[in-house]
C-alpha positions as a printed Julia matrix, in Angstrom:
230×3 Matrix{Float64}:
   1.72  -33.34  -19.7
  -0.96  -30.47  -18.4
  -3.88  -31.28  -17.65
  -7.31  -29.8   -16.57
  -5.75  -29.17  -13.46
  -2.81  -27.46  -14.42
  -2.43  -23.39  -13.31
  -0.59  -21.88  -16.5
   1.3   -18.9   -15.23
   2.15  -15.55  -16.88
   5.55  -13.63  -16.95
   4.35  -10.91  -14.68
   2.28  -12.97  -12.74
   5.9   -14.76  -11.63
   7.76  -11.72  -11.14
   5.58   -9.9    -9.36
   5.32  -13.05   -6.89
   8.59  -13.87   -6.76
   9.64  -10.31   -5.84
   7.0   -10.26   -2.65
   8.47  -13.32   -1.98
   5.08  -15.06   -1.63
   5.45  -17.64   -4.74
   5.98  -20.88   -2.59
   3.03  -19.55   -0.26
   1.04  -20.09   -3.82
   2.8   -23.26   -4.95
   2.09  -24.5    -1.41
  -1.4   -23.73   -0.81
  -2.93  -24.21   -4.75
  -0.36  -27.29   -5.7
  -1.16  -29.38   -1.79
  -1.31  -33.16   -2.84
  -4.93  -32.96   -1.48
  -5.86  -30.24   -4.22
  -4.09  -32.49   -7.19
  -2.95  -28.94   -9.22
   0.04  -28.12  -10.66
   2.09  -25.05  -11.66
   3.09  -24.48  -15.44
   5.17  -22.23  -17.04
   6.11  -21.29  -20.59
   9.78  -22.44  -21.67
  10.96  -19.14  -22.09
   9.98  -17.6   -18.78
  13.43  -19.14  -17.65
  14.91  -16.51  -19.24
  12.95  -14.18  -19.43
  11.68  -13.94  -15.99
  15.11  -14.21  -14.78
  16.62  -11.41  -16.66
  13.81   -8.94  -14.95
  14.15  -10.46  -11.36
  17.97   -9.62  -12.2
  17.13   -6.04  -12.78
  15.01   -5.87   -9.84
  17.83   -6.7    -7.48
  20.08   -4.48   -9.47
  17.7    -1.47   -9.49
  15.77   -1.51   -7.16
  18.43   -2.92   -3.94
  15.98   -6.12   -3.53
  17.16   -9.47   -1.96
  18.95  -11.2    -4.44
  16.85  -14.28   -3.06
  14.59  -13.59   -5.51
  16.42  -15.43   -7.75
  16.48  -18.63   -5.22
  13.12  -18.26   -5.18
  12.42  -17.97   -8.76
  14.65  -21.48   -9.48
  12.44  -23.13   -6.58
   9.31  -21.9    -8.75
  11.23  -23.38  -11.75
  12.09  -26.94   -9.96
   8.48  -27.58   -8.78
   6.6   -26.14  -12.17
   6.07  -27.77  -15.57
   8.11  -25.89  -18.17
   6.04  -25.99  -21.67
   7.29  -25.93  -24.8
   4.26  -24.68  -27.24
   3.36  -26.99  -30.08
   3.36  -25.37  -33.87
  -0.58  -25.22  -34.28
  -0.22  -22.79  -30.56
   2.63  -21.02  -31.75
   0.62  -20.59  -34.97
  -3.15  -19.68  -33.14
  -1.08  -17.12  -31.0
   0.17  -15.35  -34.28
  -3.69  -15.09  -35.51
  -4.66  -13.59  -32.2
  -1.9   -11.14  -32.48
  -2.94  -10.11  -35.91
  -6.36   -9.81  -34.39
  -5.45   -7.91  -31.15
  -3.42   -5.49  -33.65
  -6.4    -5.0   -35.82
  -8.94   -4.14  -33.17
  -5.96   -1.95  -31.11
  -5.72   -4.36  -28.35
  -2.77   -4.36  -26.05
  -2.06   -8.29  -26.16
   1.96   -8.98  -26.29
   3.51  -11.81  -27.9
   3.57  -13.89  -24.38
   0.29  -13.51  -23.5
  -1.0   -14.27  -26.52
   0.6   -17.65  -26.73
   0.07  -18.31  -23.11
  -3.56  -18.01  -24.16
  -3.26  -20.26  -27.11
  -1.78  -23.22  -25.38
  -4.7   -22.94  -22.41
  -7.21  -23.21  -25.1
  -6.18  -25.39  -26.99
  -5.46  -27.45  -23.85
  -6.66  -27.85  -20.18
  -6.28  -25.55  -16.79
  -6.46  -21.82  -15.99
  -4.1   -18.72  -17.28
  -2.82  -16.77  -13.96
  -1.89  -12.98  -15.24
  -0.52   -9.84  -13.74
  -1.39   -7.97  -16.64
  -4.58   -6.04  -16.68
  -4.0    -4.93  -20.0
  -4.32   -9.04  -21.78
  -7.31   -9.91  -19.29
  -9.23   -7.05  -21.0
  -7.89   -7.5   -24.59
  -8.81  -11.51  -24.21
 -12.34  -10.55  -22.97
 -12.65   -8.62  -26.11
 -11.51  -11.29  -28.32
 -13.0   -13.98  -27.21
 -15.77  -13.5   -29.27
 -14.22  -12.44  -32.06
 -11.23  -15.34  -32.07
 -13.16  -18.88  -32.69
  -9.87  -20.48  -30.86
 -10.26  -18.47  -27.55
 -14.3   -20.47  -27.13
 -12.7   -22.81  -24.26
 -11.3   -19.93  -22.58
 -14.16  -18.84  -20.72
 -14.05  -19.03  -17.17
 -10.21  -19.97  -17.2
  -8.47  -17.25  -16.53
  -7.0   -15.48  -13.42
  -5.62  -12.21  -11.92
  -3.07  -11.23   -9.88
  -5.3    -9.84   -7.28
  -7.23  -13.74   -7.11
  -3.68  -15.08   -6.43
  -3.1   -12.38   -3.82
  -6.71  -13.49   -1.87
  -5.76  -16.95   -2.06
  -3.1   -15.65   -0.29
  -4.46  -13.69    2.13
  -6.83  -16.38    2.78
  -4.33  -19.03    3.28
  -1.79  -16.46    5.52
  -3.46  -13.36    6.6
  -3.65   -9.82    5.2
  -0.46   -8.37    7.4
   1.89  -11.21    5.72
   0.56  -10.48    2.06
   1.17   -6.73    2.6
   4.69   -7.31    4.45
   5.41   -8.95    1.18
   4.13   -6.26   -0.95
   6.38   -3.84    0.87
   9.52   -5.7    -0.19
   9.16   -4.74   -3.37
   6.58   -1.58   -3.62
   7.67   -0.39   -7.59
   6.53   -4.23   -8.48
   3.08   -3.33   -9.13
   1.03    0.18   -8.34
  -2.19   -1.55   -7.67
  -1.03   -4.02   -5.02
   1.25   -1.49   -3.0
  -2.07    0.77   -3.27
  -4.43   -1.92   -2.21
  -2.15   -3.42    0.52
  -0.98    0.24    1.69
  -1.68    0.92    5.43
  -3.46   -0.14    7.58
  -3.22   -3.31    6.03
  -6.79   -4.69    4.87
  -8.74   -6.52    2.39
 -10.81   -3.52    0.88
  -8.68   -2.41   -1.57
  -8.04   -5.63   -2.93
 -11.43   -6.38   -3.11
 -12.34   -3.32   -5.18
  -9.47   -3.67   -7.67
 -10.79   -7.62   -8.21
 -14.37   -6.6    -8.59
 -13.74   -3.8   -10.87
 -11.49   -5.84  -13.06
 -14.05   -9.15  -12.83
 -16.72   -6.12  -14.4
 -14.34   -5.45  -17.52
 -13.71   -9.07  -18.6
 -16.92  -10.82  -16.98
 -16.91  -13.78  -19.76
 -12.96  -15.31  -19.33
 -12.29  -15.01  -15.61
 -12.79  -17.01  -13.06
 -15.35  -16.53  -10.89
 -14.37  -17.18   -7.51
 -12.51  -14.63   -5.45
 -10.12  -17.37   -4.21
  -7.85  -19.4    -6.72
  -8.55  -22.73   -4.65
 -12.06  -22.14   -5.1
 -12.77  -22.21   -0.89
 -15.95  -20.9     0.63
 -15.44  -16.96    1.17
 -15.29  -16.68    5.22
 -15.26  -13.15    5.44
 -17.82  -10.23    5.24
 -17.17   -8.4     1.8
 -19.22   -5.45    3.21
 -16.67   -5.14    6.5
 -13.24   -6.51    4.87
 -11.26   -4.3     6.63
């Protein structure tokens, strides 16, 4: 059962994690028995997720423990299976994103509709839905609770950095540099927050209403000068 505590994580969120490697840094630093948070995923990311991490290893030469890793996410996580008034709500806001030409796919839409109509946060890798749900949420009467609930890829990566440092964060980024443009850019050498900082503020400025404000997913006091983050 998921509860207000619960971290509700996107397809390409997991990927992207799993291919740096740095997935049980996040399950082990957000999900601590002090912190009393869990991990969810949706039931199909076990295939889904899967299939791509396949193709990575295939493609792209990476370790084939990706795939280790992604079945440790899988073990410690809550798998979800969407009830029919989600399934249905994530239709409607498909309908709507179509109408109004936003890029919102069929997973993050009914990621989105079980975090409403339930309890946590929605971790995303995908710029594209953070900005579409910003622009429905006013629009989309089932979206109201979202506000303040959802998180990027680049607040999982400064949790991250936070809890490790900025040289193990970008070691992982190098293991898999085609994974995302944006994090091999921001974590490119020499290895240092700035980058990171200015893709998070510059996304927080496009969907100001739905994300979370904190920089850090585990909500910590910010120890380190944002004006000398290098």
């Amino acid at each position: 059962m998921s509860t207000m505590d619960d971290y509700f994580l996107d397809n390409d969120l997991i990927i992207k994690l799993v291919r740096y490697g740095l997935i049980d840094e996040l399950l082990a630093h957000c999900c601590s028995p002090e912190r009393c948070r869990s991990m969810a995923v949706l039931a199909t990311a076990q295939w889904v997720c899967r299939n791509a991490l396949e193709k990575a290893v295939e493609r792209h030469g990476e370790s084939a423990d990706v795939l280790r890793l992604f079945e440790s996410l899988l073990a410690a996580a809550e798998v979800v299976e969407p009830t029919a008034a989600e399934v249905a709500n994530a239709a409607a806001l498909e309908d709507l994103a179509s109408e109004l030409r936003l890029p919102l796919d069929p997973g993050e839409s009914l990621l989105a509709a079980v975090v409403a109509a339930r309890a946590g946060a929605l971790l995303t890798g995908d710029k594209r839905a953070i900005i579409a749900l910003e622009a429905l949420v006013g629009r989309a009467s089932q979206l109201g609770s979202l506000q303040g609930r959802v998180g990027a890829l680049e607040q999982a990566m400064m949790t991250l950095v936070m809890h490790t440092s900025v040289e193990d964060v970008a070691s992982g980024v190098h293991r898999a540099p085609a994974a995302d443009t944006a994090m091999r850019l921001a974590f490119s050498p020499p290895p240092s927050m700035v980058g990171l900082l200015s893709y998070l503020e510059y996304l927080r400025g496009l969907a100001p209403q739905i994300m979370i404000s904190a920089d850090s997913l585990c909500f910590e006091a910010v120890s380190y000068d944002r004006k000398n983050a290098a």
